[in-house]
Structures are given as structure tokens and as C-alpha cells.
Amino acid sequence: MSSFLRCVKTVVSFLRRLFHCGDDRKPDPRPWDPPFDPSQPSIPISYPITTLEALASRSYFRSFHYPFNRSSVPLPPSAAALPPRRRILVCHDMKGGYTDDLWVQGGDNPDAYAIWHWHLMDVFVYFSHYLVTLPPPCWTNAAHTHGVKVLPPRFLIRALVLLLGFPLLVNWSRF
């Protein structure tokens, strides 16, 4: 029985490390952590929607940051329909998302992650480990420049709706 308990403890320990649960270390503060007030003017940032309350209230669309987080490069009409062939979807998951790319007006890291082969992909998904992920405009603008569609990870939202019965209040066609 003790070997079974050791096995269970090992699995629990692994899962805690994987999901950062029960960790004594405090995670690095994110710019949108309290006392962040998105309605007040500040340096524009991209940030996720992290609570059901924020999602239901649609407060993101009334925030100071929202106008800065809209794509300024439209998807070319020639890229509106996906080609009738096998397609490539690239899912960006860089350290949980919203690292160097959270600064809407550019950051100071010359080694920030970049994609060089846009011509090889058809669809781009910006993924983060938060409730609702909104792709920062730098990714949307770069993708649209190269004729690549950008999608939020809707499958997570749909799972949330199905599992929690939470009404879908976000109009994704805006992104």
C-alpha cells in the first residue's frame, strides 16, 4: 500500500508543478493583476479575460486598452476562403502567452519570439493558459499582412459553455 501512496503523491506533485498549484513560489506579477484598472489610461497592453465575471460584464470592450487591441491590417479578400487543399494551422503557445507581445506599442526585447514562415500556414491561433485569450494585435496584423487567418482558441470557449452552461457573450467576429 505504501508504494501505491508514493505513486499517487508523485502524480499529484507532478500535476501541481504542471499547473502551478500549491506552489510556494509566487508567480511573477502580470500587468493585469490587481490593482490594474483597465478603465484608466495607462501604457496600452494586451491581456486575457481571466474571470467569468469579466467575461459576462463585457468590461474588456469598455476598457481603455480595447481600441489599441484591434487589428489595423485587414485580412486580404483573397485570403477570405481557405484553399481547397490540406491546410496548416499553427497554434502559438509561448510560455503561457502575453509575454513580450503584451506591449501593444512594442517592447524592448530584440530577441522576442517571431514567426518567419507565414507563407507556409493558413490559420494562426494565439493560445494562452487563461479563460479567454484575445490575440495581441501584433500577431493579427502580421498574419493578415501575409494572408493568414487568425482565430482565438474557440474550442476552449465552447467547452466552457458546454461544461459550465455559461452563455457565450463575446462576439468573436470582431477579432
PDB file of C-alpha atoms in Angstrom:
ATOM      1  CA  MET A   1       0.000   0.000   0.000  1.00  0.00           C
ATOM      2  CA  SER A   2       2.842   2.409   0.695  1.00  0.00           C
ATOM      3  CA  SER A   3       4.145   2.092  -2.889  1.00  0.00           C
ATOM      4  CA  PHE A   4       0.664   2.977  -4.143  1.00  0.00           C
ATOM      5  CA  LEU A   5       0.579   6.085  -1.927  1.00  0.00           C
ATOM      6  CA  ARG A   6       4.046   7.082  -3.110  1.00  0.00           C
ATOM      7  CA  CYS A   7       2.850   6.739  -6.701  1.00  0.00           C
ATOM      8  CA  VAL A   8      -0.230   8.889  -6.005  1.00  0.00           C
ATOM      9  CA  LYS A   9       1.926  11.541  -4.271  1.00  0.00           C
ATOM     10  CA  THR A  10       4.285  11.587  -7.229  1.00  0.00           C
ATOM     11  CA  VAL A  11       1.421  12.062  -9.668  1.00  0.00           C
ATOM     12  CA  VAL A  12      -0.125  14.822  -7.529  1.00  0.00           C
ATOM     13  CA  SER A  13       3.239  16.543  -7.199  1.00  0.00           C
ATOM     14  CA  PHE A  14       3.741  16.365 -10.960  1.00  0.00           C
ATOM     15  CA  LEU A  15       0.280  17.797 -11.639  1.00  0.00           C
ATOM     16  CA  ARG A  16       0.831  20.610  -9.135  1.00  0.00           C
ATOM     17  CA  ARG A  17       4.073  21.564 -10.846  1.00  0.00           C
ATOM     18  CA  LEU A  18       2.434  21.272 -14.236  1.00  0.00           C
ATOM     19  CA  PHE A  19      -0.489  23.522 -13.299  1.00  0.00           C
ATOM     20  CA  HIS A  20       1.389  25.646 -10.738  1.00  0.00           C
ATOM     21  CA  CYS A  21      -0.991  24.591  -7.959  1.00  0.00           C
ATOM     22  CA  GLY A  22       0.105  24.574  -4.356  1.00  0.00           C
ATOM     23  CA  ASP A  23       3.446  26.053  -5.296  1.00  0.00           C
ATOM     24  CA  ASP A  24       5.123  28.095  -2.566  1.00  0.00           C
ATOM     25  CA  ARG A  25       6.715  30.363  -5.138  1.00  0.00           C
ATOM     26  CA  LYS A  26       4.619  33.331  -6.147  1.00  0.00           C
ATOM     27  CA  PRO A  27       4.224  33.674  -9.906  1.00  0.00           C
ATOM     28  CA  ASP A  28       5.652  36.783 -11.485  1.00  0.00           C
ATOM     29  CA  PRO A  29       3.028  39.525 -11.341  1.00  0.00           C
ATOM     30  CA  ARG A  30       1.347  40.227 -14.642  1.00  0.00           C
ATOM     31  CA  PRO A  31       0.464  43.796 -15.688  1.00  0.00           C
ATOM     32  CA  TRP A  32      -3.259  42.992 -15.467  1.00  0.00           C
ATOM     33  CA  ASP A  33      -3.071  41.696 -11.881  1.00  0.00           C
ATOM     34  CA  PRO A  34      -4.774  43.907  -9.243  1.00  0.00           C
ATOM     35  CA  PRO A  35      -4.621  46.835  -8.689  1.00  0.00           C
ATOM     36  CA  PHE A  36      -4.803  47.088 -12.522  1.00  0.00           C
ATOM     37  CA  ASP A  37      -7.816  49.142 -13.605  1.00  0.00           C
ATOM     38  CA  PRO A  38      -8.448  48.657 -17.345  1.00  0.00           C
ATOM     39  CA  SER A  39     -10.730  51.688 -17.467  1.00  0.00           C
ATOM     40  CA  GLN A  40      -7.900  54.067 -16.536  1.00  0.00           C
ATOM     41  CA  PRO A  41      -5.409  55.398 -19.112  1.00  0.00           C
ATOM     42  CA  SER A  42      -2.008  53.707 -18.987  1.00  0.00           C
ATOM     43  CA  ILE A  43       0.501  52.142 -21.352  1.00  0.00           C
ATOM     44  CA  PRO A  44      -1.718  50.056 -23.677  1.00  0.00           C
ATOM     45  CA  ILE A  45      -1.379  46.300 -23.188  1.00  0.00           C
ATOM     46  CA  SER A  46      -2.975  43.126 -24.489  1.00  0.00           C
ATOM     47  CA  TYR A  47      -4.382  40.981 -21.734  1.00  0.00           C
ATOM     48  CA  PRO A  48      -6.645  37.950 -21.321  1.00  0.00           C
ATOM     49  CA  ILE A  49     -10.067  37.772 -19.751  1.00  0.00           C
ATOM     50  CA  THR A  50      -9.404  35.783 -16.603  1.00  0.00           C
ATOM     51  CA  THR A  51     -12.747  35.539 -14.790  1.00  0.00           C
ATOM     52  CA  LEU A  52     -16.301  34.577 -15.654  1.00  0.00           C
ATOM     53  CA  GLU A  53     -17.468  37.882 -14.168  1.00  0.00           C
ATOM     54  CA  ALA A  54     -15.247  39.887 -16.527  1.00  0.00           C
ATOM     55  CA  LEU A  55     -16.469  37.824 -19.463  1.00  0.00           C
ATOM     56  CA  ALA A  56     -20.131  38.269 -18.555  1.00  0.00           C
ATOM     57  CA  SER A  57     -19.778  42.014 -17.962  1.00  0.00           C
ATOM     58  CA  ARG A  58     -18.061  42.592 -21.328  1.00  0.00           C
ATOM     59  CA  SER A  59     -15.837  45.085 -19.494  1.00  0.00           C
ATOM     60  CA  TYR A  60     -12.973  44.342 -21.898  1.00  0.00           C
ATOM     61  CA  PHE A  61     -14.834  46.156 -24.683  1.00  0.00           C
ATOM     62  CA  ARG A  62     -15.204  49.257 -22.491  1.00  0.00           C
ATOM     63  CA  SER A  63     -11.582  49.278 -21.327  1.00  0.00           C
ATOM     64  CA  PHE A  64      -9.043  51.951 -22.188  1.00  0.00           C
ATOM     65  CA  HIS A  65      -6.959  49.231 -23.868  1.00  0.00           C
ATOM     66  CA  TYR A  66      -9.601  47.847 -26.258  1.00  0.00           C
ATOM     67  CA  PRO A  67      -9.124  50.382 -29.115  1.00  0.00           C
ATOM     68  CA  PHE A  68      -5.386  49.609 -29.113  1.00  0.00           C
ATOM     69  CA  ASN A  69      -6.058  45.862 -29.342  1.00  0.00           C
ATOM     70  CA  ARG A  70      -7.943  45.922 -32.611  1.00  0.00           C
ATOM     71  CA  SER A  71      -6.166  44.807 -35.736  1.00  0.00           C
ATOM     72  CA  SER A  72      -5.234  47.657 -38.052  1.00  0.00           C
ATOM     73  CA  VAL A  73      -4.448  45.377 -41.011  1.00  0.00           C
ATOM     74  CA  PRO A  74      -7.482  43.803 -42.698  1.00  0.00           C
ATOM     75  CA  LEU A  75      -7.361  40.259 -43.990  1.00  0.00           C
ATOM     76  CA  PRO A  76      -6.950  40.472 -47.780  1.00  0.00           C
ATOM     77  CA  PRO A  77     -10.080  39.428 -49.721  1.00  0.00           C
ATOM     78  CA  SER A  78      -8.014  36.771 -51.488  1.00  0.00           C
ATOM     79  CA  ALA A  79      -7.445  35.060 -48.117  1.00  0.00           C
ATOM     80  CA  ALA A  80     -11.105  35.058 -47.050  1.00  0.00           C
ATOM     81  CA  ALA A  81     -11.734  31.495 -48.237  1.00  0.00           C
ATOM     82  CA  LEU A  82      -9.406  28.698 -47.261  1.00  0.00           C
ATOM     83  CA  PRO A  83      -7.857  26.883 -50.220  1.00  0.00           C
ATOM     84  CA  PRO A  84      -9.356  23.508 -51.280  1.00  0.00           C
ATOM     85  CA  ARG A  85      -6.340  21.501 -50.113  1.00  0.00           C
ATOM     86  CA  ARG A  86      -4.853  20.284 -46.869  1.00  0.00           C
ATOM     87  CA  ARG A  87      -4.263  23.271 -44.650  1.00  0.00           C
ATOM     88  CA  ILE A  88      -1.802  24.119 -41.905  1.00  0.00           C
ATOM     89  CA  LEU A  89      -2.925  25.580 -38.580  1.00  0.00           C
ATOM     90  CA  VAL A  90      -0.206  26.929 -36.292  1.00  0.00           C
ATOM     91  CA  CYS A  91      -1.010  27.285 -32.600  1.00  0.00           C
ATOM     92  CA  HIS A  92       1.252  29.756 -30.777  1.00  0.00           C
ATOM     93  CA  ASP A  93       1.766  28.808 -27.127  1.00  0.00           C
ATOM     94  CA  MET A  94       4.785  30.746 -25.891  1.00  0.00           C
ATOM     95  CA  LYS A  95       5.300  30.453 -22.138  1.00  0.00           C
ATOM     96  CA  GLY A  96       1.597  30.781 -21.444  1.00  0.00           C
ATOM     97  CA  GLY A  97       1.101  33.800 -23.714  1.00  0.00           C
ATOM     98  CA  TYR A  98       1.201  37.538 -23.207  1.00  0.00           C
ATOM     99  CA  THR A  99       4.934  37.844 -22.624  1.00  0.00           C
ATOM    100  CA  ASP A 100       6.848  40.231 -24.904  1.00  0.00           C
ATOM    101  CA  ASP A 101       3.792  40.624 -27.118  1.00  0.00           C
ATOM    102  CA  LEU A 102       1.581  42.133 -24.420  1.00  0.00           C
ATOM    103  CA  TRP A 103       3.026  45.600 -25.126  1.00  0.00           C
ATOM    104  CA  VAL A 104       0.746  46.866 -27.898  1.00  0.00           C
ATOM    105  CA  GLN A 105       3.155  49.608 -28.967  1.00  0.00           C
ATOM    106  CA  GLY A 106       6.190  47.330 -28.998  1.00  0.00           C
ATOM    107  CA  GLY A 107       8.575  46.009 -26.394  1.00  0.00           C
ATOM    108  CA  ASP A 108      12.284  46.311 -25.746  1.00  0.00           C
ATOM    109  CA  ASN A 109      13.292  42.681 -26.287  1.00  0.00           C
ATOM    110  CA  PRO A 110      15.110  42.313 -29.612  1.00  0.00           C
ATOM    111  CA  ASP A 111      15.055  38.513 -29.171  1.00  0.00           C
ATOM    112  CA  ALA A 112      11.284  38.268 -28.774  1.00  0.00           C
ATOM    113  CA  TYR A 113       9.620  35.288 -30.432  1.00  0.00           C
ATOM    114  CA  ALA A 114       8.868  35.795 -34.113  1.00  0.00           C
ATOM    115  CA  ILE A 115       7.428  33.747 -36.962  1.00  0.00           C
ATOM    116  CA  TRP A 116       9.393  33.827 -40.189  1.00  0.00           C
ATOM    117  CA  HIS A 117       7.447  31.409 -42.394  1.00  0.00           C
ATOM    118  CA  TRP A 118       3.953  32.856 -42.602  1.00  0.00           C
ATOM    119  CA  HIS A 119       3.734  31.739 -46.219  1.00  0.00           C
ATOM    120  CA  LEU A 120       3.557  28.112 -45.051  1.00  0.00           C
ATOM    121  CA  MET A 121       0.451  28.484 -42.875  1.00  0.00           C
ATOM    122  CA  ASP A 122      -3.235  29.044 -43.474  1.00  0.00           C
ATOM    123  CA  VAL A 123      -4.581  29.649 -39.961  1.00  0.00           C
ATOM    124  CA  PHE A 124      -2.912  31.025 -36.827  1.00  0.00           C
ATOM    125  CA  VAL A 125      -4.226  30.501 -33.272  1.00  0.00           C
ATOM    126  CA  TYR A 126      -2.822  32.515 -30.368  1.00  0.00           C
ATOM    127  CA  PHE A 127      -3.109  30.326 -27.282  1.00  0.00           C
ATOM    128  CA  SER A 128      -2.600  31.193 -23.627  1.00  0.00           C
ATOM    129  CA  HIS A 129      -3.413  29.475 -20.375  1.00  0.00           C
ATOM    130  CA  TYR A 130      -6.245  31.819 -19.434  1.00  0.00           C
ATOM    131  CA  LEU A 131     -10.024  31.679 -19.559  1.00  0.00           C
ATOM    132  CA  VAL A 132     -10.371  33.779 -22.741  1.00  0.00           C
ATOM    133  CA  THR A 133      -7.427  34.511 -24.993  1.00  0.00           C
ATOM    134  CA  LEU A 134      -7.541  37.548 -27.238  1.00  0.00           C
ATOM    135  CA  PRO A 135      -4.714  37.625 -29.786  1.00  0.00           C
ATOM    136  CA  PRO A 136      -2.493  40.704 -29.412  1.00  0.00           C
ATOM    137  CA  PRO A 137      -2.749  42.986 -32.453  1.00  0.00           C
ATOM    138  CA  CYS A 138       0.892  42.449 -33.420  1.00  0.00           C
ATOM    139  CA  TRP A 139       0.105  38.801 -34.262  1.00  0.00           C
ATOM    140  CA  THR A 140      -3.143  39.616 -36.039  1.00  0.00           C
ATOM    141  CA  ASN A 141      -1.513  42.390 -38.098  1.00  0.00           C
ATOM    142  CA  ALA A 142       1.438  40.180 -39.075  1.00  0.00           C
ATOM    143  CA  ALA A 143      -0.843  37.287 -40.021  1.00  0.00           C
ATOM    144  CA  HIS A 144      -3.206  39.453 -42.055  1.00  0.00           C
ATOM    145  CA  THR A 145      -0.244  41.042 -43.846  1.00  0.00           C
ATOM    146  CA  HIS A 146       0.646  37.544 -45.061  1.00  0.00           C
ATOM    147  CA  GLY A 147      -2.928  36.457 -45.829  1.00  0.00           C
ATOM    148  CA  VAL A 148      -3.232  34.177 -42.775  1.00  0.00           C
ATOM    149  CA  LYS A 149      -6.477  33.965 -40.803  1.00  0.00           C
ATOM    150  CA  VAL A 150      -6.272  34.438 -37.026  1.00  0.00           C
ATOM    151  CA  LEU A 151      -8.609  32.591 -34.706  1.00  0.00           C
ATOM    152  CA  PRO A 152      -8.945  32.690 -30.925  1.00  0.00           C
ATOM    153  CA  PRO A 153      -8.941  29.261 -29.293  1.00  0.00           C
ATOM    154  CA  ARG A 154     -12.732  28.971 -29.523  1.00  0.00           C
ATOM    155  CA  PHE A 155     -12.704  25.321 -28.617  1.00  0.00           C
ATOM    156  CA  LEU A 156     -11.955  26.372 -25.049  1.00  0.00           C
ATOM    157  CA  ILE A 157     -14.855  28.795 -25.016  1.00  0.00           C
ATOM    158  CA  ARG A 158     -17.182  26.167 -26.431  1.00  0.00           C
ATOM    159  CA  ALA A 159     -16.006  23.716 -23.784  1.00  0.00           C
ATOM    160  CA  LEU A 160     -16.687  26.343 -21.126  1.00  0.00           C
ATOM    161  CA  VAL A 161     -20.193  26.880 -22.473  1.00  0.00           C
ATOM    162  CA  LEU A 162     -20.915  23.153 -22.621  1.00  0.00           C
ATOM    163  CA  LEU A 163     -19.363  22.236 -19.285  1.00  0.00           C
ATOM    164  CA  LEU A 164     -20.467  25.207 -17.199  1.00  0.00           C
ATOM    165  CA  GLY A 165     -23.600  26.245 -19.035  1.00  0.00           C
ATOM    166  CA  PHE A 166     -22.104  29.743 -19.280  1.00  0.00           C
ATOM    167  CA  PRO A 167     -23.714  31.888 -22.006  1.00  0.00           C
ATOM    168  CA  LEU A 168     -21.410  32.961 -24.798  1.00  0.00           C
ATOM    169  CA  LEU A 169     -21.448  36.756 -24.633  1.00  0.00           C
ATOM    170  CA  VAL A 170     -18.491  37.641 -26.820  1.00  0.00           C
ATOM    171  CA  ASN A 171     -18.897  38.481 -30.493  1.00  0.00           C
ATOM    172  CA  TRP A 172     -15.791  36.794 -31.935  1.00  0.00           C
ATOM    173  CA  SER A 173     -16.388  38.258 -35.379  1.00  0.00           C
ATOM    174  CA  ARG A 174     -14.770  41.459 -34.088  1.00  0.00           C
ATOM    175  CA  PHE A 175     -11.355  39.809 -33.975  1.00  0.00           C
TER     176      PHE A 175
END
